[in-house]
Coordinates of C-alpha atoms (C1' of nucleotides) in Angstrom, one line a residue:
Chain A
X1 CA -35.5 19.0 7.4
X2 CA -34.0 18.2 10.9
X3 CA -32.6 21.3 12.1
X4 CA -33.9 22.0 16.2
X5 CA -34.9 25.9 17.2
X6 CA -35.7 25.1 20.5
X7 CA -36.3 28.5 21.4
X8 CA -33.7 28.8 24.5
X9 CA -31.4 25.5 24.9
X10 CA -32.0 22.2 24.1
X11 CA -33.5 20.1 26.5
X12 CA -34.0 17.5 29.0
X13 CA -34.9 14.4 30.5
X14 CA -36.9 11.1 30.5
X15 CA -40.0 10.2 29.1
X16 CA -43.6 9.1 30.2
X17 CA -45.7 6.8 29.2
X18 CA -46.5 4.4 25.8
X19 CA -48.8 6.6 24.5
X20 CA -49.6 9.6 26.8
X21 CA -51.2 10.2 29.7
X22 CA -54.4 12.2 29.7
X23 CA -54.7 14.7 32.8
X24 CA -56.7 13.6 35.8
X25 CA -57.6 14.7 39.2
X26 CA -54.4 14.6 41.5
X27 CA -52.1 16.0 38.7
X28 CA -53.9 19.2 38.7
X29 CA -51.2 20.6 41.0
X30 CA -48.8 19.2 39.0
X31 CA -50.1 20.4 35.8
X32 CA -50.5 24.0 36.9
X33 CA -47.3 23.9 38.7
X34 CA -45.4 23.2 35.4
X35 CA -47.5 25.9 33.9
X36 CA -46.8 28.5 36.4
X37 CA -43.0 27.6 36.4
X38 CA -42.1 26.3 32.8
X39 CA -41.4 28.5 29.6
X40 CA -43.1 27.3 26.4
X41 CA -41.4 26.5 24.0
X42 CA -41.6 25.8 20.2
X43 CA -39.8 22.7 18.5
X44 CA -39.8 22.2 15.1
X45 CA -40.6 18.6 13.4
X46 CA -37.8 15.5 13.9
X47 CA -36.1 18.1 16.0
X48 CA -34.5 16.7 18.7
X49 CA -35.8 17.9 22.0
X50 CA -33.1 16.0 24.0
X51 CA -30.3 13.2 23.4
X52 CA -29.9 9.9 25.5
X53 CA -27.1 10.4 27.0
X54 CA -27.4 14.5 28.0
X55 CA -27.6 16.1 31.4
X56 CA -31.3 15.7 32.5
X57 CA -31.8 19.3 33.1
X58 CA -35.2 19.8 32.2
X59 CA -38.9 18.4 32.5
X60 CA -41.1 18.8 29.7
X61 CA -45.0 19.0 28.5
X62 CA -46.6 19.1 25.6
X63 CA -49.3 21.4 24.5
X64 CA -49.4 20.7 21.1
X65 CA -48.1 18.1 18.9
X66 CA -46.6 14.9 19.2
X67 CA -43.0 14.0 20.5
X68 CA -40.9 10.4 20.3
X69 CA -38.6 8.9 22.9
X70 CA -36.3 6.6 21.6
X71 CA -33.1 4.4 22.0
X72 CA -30.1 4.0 19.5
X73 CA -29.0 0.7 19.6
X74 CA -25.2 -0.3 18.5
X75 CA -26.8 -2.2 15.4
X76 CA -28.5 0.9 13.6
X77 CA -31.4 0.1 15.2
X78 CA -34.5 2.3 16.7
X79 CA -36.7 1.9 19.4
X80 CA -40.2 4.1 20.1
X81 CA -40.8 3.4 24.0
X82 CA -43.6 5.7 23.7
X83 CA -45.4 8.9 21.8
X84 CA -46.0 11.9 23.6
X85 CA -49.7 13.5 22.9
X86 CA -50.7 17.0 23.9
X87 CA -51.2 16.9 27.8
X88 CA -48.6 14.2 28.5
X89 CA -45.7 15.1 30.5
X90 CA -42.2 13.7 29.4
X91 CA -38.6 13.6 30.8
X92 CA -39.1 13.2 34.1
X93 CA -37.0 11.0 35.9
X94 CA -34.1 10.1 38.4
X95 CA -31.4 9.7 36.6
X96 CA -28.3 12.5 36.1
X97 CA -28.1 11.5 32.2
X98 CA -31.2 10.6 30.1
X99 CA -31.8 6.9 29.4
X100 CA -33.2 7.8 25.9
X101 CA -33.8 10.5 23.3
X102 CA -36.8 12.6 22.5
X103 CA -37.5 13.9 19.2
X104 CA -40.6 15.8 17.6
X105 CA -42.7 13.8 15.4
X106 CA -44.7 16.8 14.3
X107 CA -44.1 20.7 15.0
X108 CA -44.8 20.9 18.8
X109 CA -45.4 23.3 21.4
X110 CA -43.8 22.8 24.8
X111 CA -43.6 23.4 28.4
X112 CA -40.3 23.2 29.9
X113 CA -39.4 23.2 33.0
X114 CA -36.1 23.8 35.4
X115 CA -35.4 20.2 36.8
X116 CA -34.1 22.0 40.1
X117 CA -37.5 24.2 39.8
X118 CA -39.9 21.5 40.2
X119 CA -37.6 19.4 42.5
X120 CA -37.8 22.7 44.6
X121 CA -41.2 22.6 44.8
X122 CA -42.1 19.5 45.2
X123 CA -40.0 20.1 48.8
X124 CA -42.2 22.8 50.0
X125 CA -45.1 21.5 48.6
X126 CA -46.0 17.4 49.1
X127 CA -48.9 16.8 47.0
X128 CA -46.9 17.9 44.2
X129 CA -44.5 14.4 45.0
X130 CA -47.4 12.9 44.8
X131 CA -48.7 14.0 41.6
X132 CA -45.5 13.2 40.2
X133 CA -46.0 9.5 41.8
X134 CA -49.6 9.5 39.9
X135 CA -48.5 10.1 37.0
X136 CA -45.2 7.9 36.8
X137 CA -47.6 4.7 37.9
X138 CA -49.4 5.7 35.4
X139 CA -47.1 5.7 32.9
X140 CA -45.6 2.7 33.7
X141 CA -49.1 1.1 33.8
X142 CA -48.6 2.1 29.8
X143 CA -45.3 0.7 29.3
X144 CA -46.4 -2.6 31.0
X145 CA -49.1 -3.0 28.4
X146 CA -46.7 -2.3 25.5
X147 CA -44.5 -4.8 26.9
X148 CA -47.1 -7.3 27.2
X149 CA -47.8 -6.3 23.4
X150 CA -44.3 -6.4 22.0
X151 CA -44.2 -10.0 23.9
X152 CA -45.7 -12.7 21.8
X153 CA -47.9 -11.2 19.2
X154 CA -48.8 -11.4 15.6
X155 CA -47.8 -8.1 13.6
X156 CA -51.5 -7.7 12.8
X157 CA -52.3 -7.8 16.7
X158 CA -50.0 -5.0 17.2
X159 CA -51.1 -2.7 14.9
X160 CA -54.5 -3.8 15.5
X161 CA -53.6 -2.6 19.3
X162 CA -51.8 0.6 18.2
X163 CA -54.4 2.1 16.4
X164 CA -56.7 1.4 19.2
X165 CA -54.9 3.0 21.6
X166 CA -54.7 6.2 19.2
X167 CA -58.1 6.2 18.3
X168 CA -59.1 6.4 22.3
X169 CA -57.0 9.2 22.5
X170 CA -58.9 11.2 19.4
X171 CA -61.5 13.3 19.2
X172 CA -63.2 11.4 16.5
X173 CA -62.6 7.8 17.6
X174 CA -64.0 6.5 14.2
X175 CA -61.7 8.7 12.1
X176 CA -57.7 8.4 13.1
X177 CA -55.0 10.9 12.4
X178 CA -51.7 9.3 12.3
X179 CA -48.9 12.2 13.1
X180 CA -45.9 9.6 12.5
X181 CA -44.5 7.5 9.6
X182 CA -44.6 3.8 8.8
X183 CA -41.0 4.1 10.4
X184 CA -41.8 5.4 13.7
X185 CA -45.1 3.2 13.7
X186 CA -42.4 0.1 13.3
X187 CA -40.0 1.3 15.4
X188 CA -42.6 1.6 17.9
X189 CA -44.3 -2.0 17.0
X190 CA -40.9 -3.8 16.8
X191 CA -41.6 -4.4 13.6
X192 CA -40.5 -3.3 9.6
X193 CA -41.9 -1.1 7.5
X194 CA -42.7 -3.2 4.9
X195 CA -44.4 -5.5 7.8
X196 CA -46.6 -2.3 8.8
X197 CA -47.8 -1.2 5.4
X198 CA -48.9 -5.0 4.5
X199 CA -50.4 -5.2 7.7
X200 CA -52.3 -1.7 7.5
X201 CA -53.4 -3.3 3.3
X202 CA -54.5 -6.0 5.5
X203 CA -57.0 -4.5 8.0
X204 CA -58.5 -2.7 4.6
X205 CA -58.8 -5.9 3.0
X206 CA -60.8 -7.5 5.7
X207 CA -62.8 -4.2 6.1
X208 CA -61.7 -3.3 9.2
X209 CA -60.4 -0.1 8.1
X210 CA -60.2 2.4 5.4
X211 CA -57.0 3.9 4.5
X212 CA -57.8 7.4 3.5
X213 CA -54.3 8.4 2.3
X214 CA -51.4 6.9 4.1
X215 CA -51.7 9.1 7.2
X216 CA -55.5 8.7 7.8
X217 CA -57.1 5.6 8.9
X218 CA -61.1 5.2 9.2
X219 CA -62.3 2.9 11.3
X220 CA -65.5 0.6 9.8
X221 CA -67.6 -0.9 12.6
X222 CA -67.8 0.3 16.1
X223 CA -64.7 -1.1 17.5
X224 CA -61.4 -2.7 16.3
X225 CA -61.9 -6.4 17.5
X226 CA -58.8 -8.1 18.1
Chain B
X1 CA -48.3 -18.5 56.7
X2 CA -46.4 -15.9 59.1
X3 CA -43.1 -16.4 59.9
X4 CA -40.6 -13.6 61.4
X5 CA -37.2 -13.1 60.9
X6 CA -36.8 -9.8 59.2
X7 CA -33.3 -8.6 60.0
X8 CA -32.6 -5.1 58.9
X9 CA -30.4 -6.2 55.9
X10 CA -27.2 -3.8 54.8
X11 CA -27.8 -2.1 51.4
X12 CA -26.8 -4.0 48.7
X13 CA -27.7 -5.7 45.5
X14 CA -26.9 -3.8 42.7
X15 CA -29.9 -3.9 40.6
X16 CA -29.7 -5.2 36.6
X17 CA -31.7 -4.6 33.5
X18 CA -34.9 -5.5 33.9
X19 CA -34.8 -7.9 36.5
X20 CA -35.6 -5.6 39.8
X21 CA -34.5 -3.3 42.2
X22 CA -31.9 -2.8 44.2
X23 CA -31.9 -0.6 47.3
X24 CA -29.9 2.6 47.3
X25 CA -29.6 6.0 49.3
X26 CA -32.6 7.5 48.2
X27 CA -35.1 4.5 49.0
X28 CA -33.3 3.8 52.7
X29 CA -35.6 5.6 54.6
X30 CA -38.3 3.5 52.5
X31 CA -36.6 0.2 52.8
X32 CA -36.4 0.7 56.5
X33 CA -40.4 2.0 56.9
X34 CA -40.9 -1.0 55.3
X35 CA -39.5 -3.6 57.9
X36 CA -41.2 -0.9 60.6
X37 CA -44.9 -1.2 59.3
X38 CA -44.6 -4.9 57.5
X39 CA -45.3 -8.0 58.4
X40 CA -43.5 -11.1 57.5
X41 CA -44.7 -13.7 55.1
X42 CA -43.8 -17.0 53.7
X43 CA -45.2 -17.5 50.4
X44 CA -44.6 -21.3 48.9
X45 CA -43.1 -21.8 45.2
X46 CA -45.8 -21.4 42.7
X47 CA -48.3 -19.8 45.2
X48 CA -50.0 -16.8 43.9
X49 CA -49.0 -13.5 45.9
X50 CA -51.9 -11.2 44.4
X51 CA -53.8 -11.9 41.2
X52 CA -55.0 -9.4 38.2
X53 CA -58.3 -7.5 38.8
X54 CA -58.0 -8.2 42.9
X55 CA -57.9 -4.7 45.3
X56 CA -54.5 -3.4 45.9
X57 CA -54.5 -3.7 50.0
X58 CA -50.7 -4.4 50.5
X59 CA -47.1 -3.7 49.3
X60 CA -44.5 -6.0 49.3
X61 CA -40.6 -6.4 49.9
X62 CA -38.7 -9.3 49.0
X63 CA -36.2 -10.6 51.4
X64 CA -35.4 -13.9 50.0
X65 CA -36.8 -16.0 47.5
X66 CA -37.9 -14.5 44.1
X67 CA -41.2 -13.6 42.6
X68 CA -42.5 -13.3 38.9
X69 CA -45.3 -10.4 37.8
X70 CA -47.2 -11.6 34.9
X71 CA -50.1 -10.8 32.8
X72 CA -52.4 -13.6 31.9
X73 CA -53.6 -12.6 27.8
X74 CA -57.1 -13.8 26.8
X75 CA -56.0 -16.7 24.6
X76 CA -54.1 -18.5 27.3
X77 CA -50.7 -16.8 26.9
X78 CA -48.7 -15.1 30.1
X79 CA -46.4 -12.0 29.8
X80 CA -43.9 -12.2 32.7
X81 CA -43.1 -8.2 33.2
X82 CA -40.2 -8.6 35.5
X83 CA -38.6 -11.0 38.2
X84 CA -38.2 -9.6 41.6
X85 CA -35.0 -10.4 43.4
X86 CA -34.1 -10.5 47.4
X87 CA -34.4 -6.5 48.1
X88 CA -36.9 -5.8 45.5
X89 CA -40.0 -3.8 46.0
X90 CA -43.3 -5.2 44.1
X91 CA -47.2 -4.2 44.0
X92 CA -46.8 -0.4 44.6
X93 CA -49.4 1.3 42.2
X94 CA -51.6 4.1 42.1
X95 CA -54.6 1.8 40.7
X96 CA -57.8 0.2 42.8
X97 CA -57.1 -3.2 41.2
X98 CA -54.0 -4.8 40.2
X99 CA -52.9 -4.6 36.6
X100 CA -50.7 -7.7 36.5
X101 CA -50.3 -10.8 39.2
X102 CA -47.7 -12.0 41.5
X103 CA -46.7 -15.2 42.3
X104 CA -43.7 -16.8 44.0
X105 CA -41.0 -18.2 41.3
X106 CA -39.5 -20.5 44.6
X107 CA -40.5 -20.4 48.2
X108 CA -40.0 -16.9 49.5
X109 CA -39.5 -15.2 52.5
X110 CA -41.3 -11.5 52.1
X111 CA -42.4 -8.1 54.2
X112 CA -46.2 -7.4 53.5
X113 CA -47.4 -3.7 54.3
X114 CA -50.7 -2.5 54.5
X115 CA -51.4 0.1 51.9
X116 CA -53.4 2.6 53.8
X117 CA -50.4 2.6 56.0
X118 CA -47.6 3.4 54.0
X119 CA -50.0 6.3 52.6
X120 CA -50.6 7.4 56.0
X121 CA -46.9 7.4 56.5
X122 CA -45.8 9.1 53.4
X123 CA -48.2 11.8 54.2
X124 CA -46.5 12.5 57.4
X125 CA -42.8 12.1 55.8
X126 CA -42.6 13.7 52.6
X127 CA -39.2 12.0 51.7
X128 CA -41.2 8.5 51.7
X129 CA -42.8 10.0 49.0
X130 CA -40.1 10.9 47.3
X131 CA -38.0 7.5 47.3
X132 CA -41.2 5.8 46.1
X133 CA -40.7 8.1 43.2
X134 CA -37.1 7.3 42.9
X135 CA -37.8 3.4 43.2
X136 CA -40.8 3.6 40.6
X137 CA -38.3 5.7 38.1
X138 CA -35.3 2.7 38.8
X139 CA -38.6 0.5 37.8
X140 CA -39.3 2.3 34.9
X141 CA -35.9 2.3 33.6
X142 CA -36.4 -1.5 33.8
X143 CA -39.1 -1.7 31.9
X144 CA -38.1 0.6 29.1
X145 CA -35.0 -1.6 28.8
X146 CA -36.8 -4.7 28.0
X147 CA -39.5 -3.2 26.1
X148 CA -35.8 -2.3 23.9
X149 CA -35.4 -5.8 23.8
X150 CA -38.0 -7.5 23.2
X151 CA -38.5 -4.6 20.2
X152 CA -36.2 -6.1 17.7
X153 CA -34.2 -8.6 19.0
X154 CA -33.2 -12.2 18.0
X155 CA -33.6 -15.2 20.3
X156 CA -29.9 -15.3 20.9
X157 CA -30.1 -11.7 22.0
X158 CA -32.7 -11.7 23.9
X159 CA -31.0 -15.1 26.0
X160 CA -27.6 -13.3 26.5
X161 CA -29.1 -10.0 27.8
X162 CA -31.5 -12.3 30.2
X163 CA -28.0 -14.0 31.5
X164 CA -26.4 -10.7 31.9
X165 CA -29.0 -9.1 34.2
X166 CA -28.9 -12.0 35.9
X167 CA -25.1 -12.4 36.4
X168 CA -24.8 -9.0 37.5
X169 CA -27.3 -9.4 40.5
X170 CA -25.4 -12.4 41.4
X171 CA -22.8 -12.7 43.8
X172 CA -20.6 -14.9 41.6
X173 CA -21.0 -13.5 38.4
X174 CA -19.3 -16.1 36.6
X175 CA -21.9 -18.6 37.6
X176 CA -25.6 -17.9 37.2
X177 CA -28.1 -19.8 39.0
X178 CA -31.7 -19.7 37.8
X179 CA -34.2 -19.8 39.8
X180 CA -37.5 -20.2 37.7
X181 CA -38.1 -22.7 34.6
X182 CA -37.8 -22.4 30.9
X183 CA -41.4 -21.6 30.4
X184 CA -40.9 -18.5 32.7
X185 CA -38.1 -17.4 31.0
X186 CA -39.6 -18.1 27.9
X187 CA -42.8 -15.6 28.7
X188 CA -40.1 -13.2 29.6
X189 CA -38.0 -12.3 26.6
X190 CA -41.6 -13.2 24.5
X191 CA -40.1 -16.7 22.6
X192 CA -41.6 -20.1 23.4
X193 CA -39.9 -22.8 26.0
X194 CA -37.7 -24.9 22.9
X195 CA -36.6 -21.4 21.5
X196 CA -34.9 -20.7 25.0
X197 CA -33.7 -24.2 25.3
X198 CA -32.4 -24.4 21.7
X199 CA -30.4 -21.0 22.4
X200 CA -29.1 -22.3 25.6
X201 CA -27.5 -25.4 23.7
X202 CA -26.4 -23.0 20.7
X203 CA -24.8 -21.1 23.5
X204 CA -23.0 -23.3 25.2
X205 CA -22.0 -25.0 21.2
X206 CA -20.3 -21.3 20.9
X207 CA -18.0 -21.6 23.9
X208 CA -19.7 -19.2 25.8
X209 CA -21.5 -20.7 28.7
X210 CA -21.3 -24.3 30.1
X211 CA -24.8 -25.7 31.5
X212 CA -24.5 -27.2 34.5
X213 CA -27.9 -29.0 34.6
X214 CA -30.9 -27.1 33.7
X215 CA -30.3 -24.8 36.4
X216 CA -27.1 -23.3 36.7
X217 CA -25.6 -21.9 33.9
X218 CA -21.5 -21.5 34.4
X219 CA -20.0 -18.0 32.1
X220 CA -17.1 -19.1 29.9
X221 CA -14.6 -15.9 29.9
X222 CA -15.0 -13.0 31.9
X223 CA -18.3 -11.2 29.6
X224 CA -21.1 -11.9 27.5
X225 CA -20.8 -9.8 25.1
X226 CA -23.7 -9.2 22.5
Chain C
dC1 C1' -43.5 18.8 -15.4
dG2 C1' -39.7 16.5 -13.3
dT3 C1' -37.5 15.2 -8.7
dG4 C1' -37.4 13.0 -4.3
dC5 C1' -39.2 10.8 -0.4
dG6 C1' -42.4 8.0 1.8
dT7 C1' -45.3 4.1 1.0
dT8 C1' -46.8 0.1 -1.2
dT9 C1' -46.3 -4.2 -3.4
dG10 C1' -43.7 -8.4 -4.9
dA11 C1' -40.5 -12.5 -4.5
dG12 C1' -37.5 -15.2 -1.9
dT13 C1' -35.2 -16.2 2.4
dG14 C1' -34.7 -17.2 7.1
dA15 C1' -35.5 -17.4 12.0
dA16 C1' -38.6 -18.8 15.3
dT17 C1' -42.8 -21.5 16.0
dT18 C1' -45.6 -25.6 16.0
dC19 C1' -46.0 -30.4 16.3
dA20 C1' -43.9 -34.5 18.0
dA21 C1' -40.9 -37.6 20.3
dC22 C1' -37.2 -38.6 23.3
dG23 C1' -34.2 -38.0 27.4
dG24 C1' -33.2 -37.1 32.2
dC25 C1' -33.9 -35.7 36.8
dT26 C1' -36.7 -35.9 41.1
dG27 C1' -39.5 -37.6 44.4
dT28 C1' -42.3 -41.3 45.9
dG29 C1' -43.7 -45.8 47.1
dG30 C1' -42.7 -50.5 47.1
Chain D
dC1 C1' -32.3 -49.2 47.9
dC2 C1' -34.3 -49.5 43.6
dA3 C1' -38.3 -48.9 40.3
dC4 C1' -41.4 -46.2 38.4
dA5 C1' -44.2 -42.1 37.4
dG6 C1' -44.4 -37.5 36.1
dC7 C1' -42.6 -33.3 35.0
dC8 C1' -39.3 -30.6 32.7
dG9 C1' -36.0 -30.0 29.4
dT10 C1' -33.9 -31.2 25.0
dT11 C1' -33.8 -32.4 20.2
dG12 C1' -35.8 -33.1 15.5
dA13 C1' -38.7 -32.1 11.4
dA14 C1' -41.8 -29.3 9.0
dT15 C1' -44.2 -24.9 8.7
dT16 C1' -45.2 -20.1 9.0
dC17 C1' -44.7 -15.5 9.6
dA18 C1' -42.1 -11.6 9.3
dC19 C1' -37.8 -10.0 7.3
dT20 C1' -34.7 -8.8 3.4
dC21 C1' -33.9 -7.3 -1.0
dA22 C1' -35.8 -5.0 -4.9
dA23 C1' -38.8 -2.4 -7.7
dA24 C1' -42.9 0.4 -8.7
dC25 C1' -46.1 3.8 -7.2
dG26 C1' -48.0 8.2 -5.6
dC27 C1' -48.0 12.5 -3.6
dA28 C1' -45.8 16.9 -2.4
dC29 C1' -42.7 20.3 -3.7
dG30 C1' -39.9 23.1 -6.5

DNA sequence: CGTGCGTTTGAGTGAATTCAACGGCTGTGG
DNA sequence: CCACAGCCGTTGAATTCACTCAAACGCACG
């Protein structure tokens, strides 16, 4: 079922981080600002939110649900820079055209916001600049680790990593809800499918793990140990 | 240590895929701050600029020379992140601590500026604030890029998009100089020291480049294409 | 109770790595 | 000026890890 009802127009801009950004002090402003100016939307799952290559008209953040940015490559190929979680902001950038694509992995709820809104009042108000600075260093900070994890590492390292970085993000950090396919986890890892399903058998095999379905993973121990 | 010589330089350098930054309209009034509240530095080849875990207490311009940012893993292995070129802004983060190190790929020439005083700055002119924001997005983009290619890539890729990026911040594009070893360039695209030198040869078999030594690399026909 | 998609599992292949040795440039000291 | 040492880069051989191709499984949905 791909089929968008981006209630309004279809969207905006560049991404955030590798896998979200959790709110913190000195984007309060910016949080609230997005609030007070955006529109929420609804998105409905593998919808596309916006396409590499489109107009960045719009900033975005999610309230619910999880969102994709990706690049197309010539070749067929797909590549995840980063999930969105609920709280992360997404598509804010420099640019005129967006560098990349954002899809919704699962049914979302959205904030959108006017790109000339915010840029507006980021002018009369400074601390909101600076919010914006925040959380861009911070989502770079993310992308740097992924880069150091897509760099020289076994495929059992990088899922290893992955579901760390998910289960810090969860409620339950023992029990992990996977909101995307083998695919996306892949296209995220810089791996294959096939390679992230053997890999995920793996971790149960050692008992590291306990695959409860293939969209639930329990964590044995305290911690995943790389 | 010290040594002056800062001339206001004219904007250029086009920047390339993931190798830096180049100045442009937006960051001018940075760029120029910079050279007003730095200091100049001479940093020797090899000498470590700021290491991972240390305060962040300065920024940093490039004016000649070029430095690598790495990530040093637990089991030995080192993640370069991205060369800085001549032009190229480094070390501006949000964070206490440094996440990655910096350390001088040749001798370099460079414009040190206290933190605390670029802050101080930015919060008296707002559009500092806002070309830090534009240079970390041009940074971002960067990094997105090669986080694309070091998703899914073969070695051969991976070489010729390296060789590109640098071309294209070279004044003769048609021949490349490079400026740090194999073993850097091999912890940049993620492959080990023979797989880069092995390409390089396969390359040049193909008809595309010519090495001239180890160090220069001259482009056969007018592209590299993928 | 089928149908279809996503996931898992299997077998064989291939690209990049590891291990190892050689070659060549640079800089230093005789 | 030449000889040598040391480092960096290249090349070779064998191995390994992830990929490709292919088929079976299982769960959700109609």
């Amino acid at each position: 079922m791909l089929h968008a009802h981006v209630s309004g127009r279809p969207g905006i801009v560049p991404h955030a981080g590798c896998l979200a950004s959790g709110p913190e002090a000195p984007e309060d402003a910016l949080d609230q600002t997005l609030e007070e100016l955006g529109t929420a939307i609804a998105v409905d799952r593998n919808a596309e939110i916006f396409a590499q290559g489109e107009p960045v008209t719009h900033f975005y953040k999610v309230v619910s649900g999880v969102v994709r940015t990706c690049v197309y490559l010539e070749d067929g190929h797909r590549q995840i820079g980063s999930f969105q979680l609920p709280g992360d902001l997404f598509g804010i950038g420099m640019g005129d055209r967006h560098a990349f694509s954002a899809e919704a992995v699962t049914d979302c709820q959205l904030v959108r916001v006017r790109r000339s809104a915010l840029e507006a009042a980021s002018k009369r108000r400074p601390e909101l600049c600076r919010a914006m600075l925040a959380c861009t260093f911070r989502s770079m900070e993310r992308l740097r680790a992924h880069v150091t994890l897509l760099g020289r590492r076994s495929a059992l390292e990088r899922v290893v990593a992955f579901l760390r970085a998910l289960s810090e993000r969860q409620h339950q950090p023992s029990v992990i809800e996977l909101p995307m396919s083998r695919q996306d986890i892949a296209d995220h890892l810089g791996l294959t499918i096939e390679t992230v399903s053997r890999t995920m058998t793996q971790l149960q095999d050692i008992g590291l793990i306990t695959l409860d379905g293939s969209r639930r993973v329990r964590v044995r121990e305290s911690r995943l140990a790389a």
